C-alpha positions as MATLAB code, in Angstrom:
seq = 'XXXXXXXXXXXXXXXXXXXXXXXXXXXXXXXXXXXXXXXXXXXXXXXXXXXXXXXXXXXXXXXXXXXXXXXXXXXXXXXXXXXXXXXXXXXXXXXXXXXXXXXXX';
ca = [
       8.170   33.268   25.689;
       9.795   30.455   27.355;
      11.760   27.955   25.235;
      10.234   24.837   27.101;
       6.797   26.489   26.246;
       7.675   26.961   22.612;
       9.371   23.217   22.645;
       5.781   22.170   23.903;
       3.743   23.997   20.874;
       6.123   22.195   18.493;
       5.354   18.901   19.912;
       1.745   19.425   20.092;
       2.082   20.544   15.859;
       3.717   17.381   15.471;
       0.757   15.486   16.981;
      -1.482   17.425   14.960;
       0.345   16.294   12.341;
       0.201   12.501   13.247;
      -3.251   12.824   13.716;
      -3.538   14.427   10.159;
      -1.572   11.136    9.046;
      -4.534    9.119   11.004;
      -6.819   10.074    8.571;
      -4.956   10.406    5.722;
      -4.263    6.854    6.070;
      -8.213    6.145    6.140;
      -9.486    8.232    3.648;
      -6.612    8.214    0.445;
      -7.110    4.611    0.342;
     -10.346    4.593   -0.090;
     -10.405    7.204   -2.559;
      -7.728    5.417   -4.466;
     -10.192    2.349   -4.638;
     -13.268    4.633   -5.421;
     -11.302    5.860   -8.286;
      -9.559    2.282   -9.403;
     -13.167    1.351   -9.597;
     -14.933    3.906  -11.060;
     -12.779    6.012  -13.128;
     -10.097    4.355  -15.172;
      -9.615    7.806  -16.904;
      -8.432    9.274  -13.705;
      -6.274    6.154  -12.985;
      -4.532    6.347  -16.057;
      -3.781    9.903  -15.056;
      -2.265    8.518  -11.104;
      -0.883    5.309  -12.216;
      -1.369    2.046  -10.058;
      -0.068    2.116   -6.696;
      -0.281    6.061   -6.626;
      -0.816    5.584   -2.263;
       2.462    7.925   -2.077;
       3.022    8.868   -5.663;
       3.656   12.899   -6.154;
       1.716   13.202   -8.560;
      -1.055   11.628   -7.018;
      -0.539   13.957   -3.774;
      -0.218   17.082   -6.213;
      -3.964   15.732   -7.813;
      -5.093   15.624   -4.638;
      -3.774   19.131   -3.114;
      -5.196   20.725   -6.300;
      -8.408   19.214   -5.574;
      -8.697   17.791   -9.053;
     -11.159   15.601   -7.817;
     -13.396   18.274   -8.227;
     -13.722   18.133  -12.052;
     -15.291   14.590  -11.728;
     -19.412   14.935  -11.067;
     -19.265   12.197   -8.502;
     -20.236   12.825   -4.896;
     -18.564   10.023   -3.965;
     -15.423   10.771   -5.407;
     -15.987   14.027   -3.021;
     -16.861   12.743   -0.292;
     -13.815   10.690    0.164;
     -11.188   12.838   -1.694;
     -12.244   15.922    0.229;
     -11.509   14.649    3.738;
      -8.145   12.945    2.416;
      -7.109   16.584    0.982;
      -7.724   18.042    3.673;
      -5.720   15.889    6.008;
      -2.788   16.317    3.801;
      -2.895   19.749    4.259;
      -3.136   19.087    8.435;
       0.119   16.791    7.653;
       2.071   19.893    5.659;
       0.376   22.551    7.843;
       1.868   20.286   11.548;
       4.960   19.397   10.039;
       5.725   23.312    9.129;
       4.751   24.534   12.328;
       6.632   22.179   14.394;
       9.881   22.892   12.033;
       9.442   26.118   12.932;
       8.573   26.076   16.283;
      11.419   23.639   17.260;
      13.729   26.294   15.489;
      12.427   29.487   17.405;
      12.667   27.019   20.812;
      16.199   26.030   19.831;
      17.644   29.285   19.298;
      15.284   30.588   22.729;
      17.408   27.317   24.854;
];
């Protein structure tokens, strides 16, 4: 495989990633504001501010979300989580490609 090729693929992960951050950047908020206004139990649990807090992000990978019965808590933590995980998954693959293209060059 050619290392300009490879160098391509990682650039194109790192857009996938962007794009992951897109959304991510749509949906968490709103979440965050579904859950400010709906649930102070699971605000207590995030804290204020929690936009970038790890322990928010580790609630969200776990899908904790799920515990709460409410759809709407679902609908807009679901496409936030998985987002995240189009963010982690772009990043990696990009690392990685950019490696396998750098020792290819």
């Amino acid at each position: 495989m050619d290392a300009d090729l490879v160098l391509f693929l990682a650039l194109t992960a790192f857009a996938v990633a962007i794009a992951g951050a897109t959304a991510f950047v749509i949906f968490w908020p709103l979440a965050l504001v579904h859950i400010r206004d709906r649930h102070p139990q699971i605000t207590a649990v995030l804290g204020h501010g929690a936009f970038l807090k790890p322990k928010a992000l580790a609630w969200l990978l776990r899908a904790q979300y799920r515990a709460t019965p409410d759809p709407g808590l679902a609908g807009l933590a679901a496409p936030a989580r998985i987002s995240l995980l189009v963010i982690l998954g772009g990043l990696a693959m990009g690392g990685v490609l950019w490696i396998v293209g750098q020792a290819l060059a």
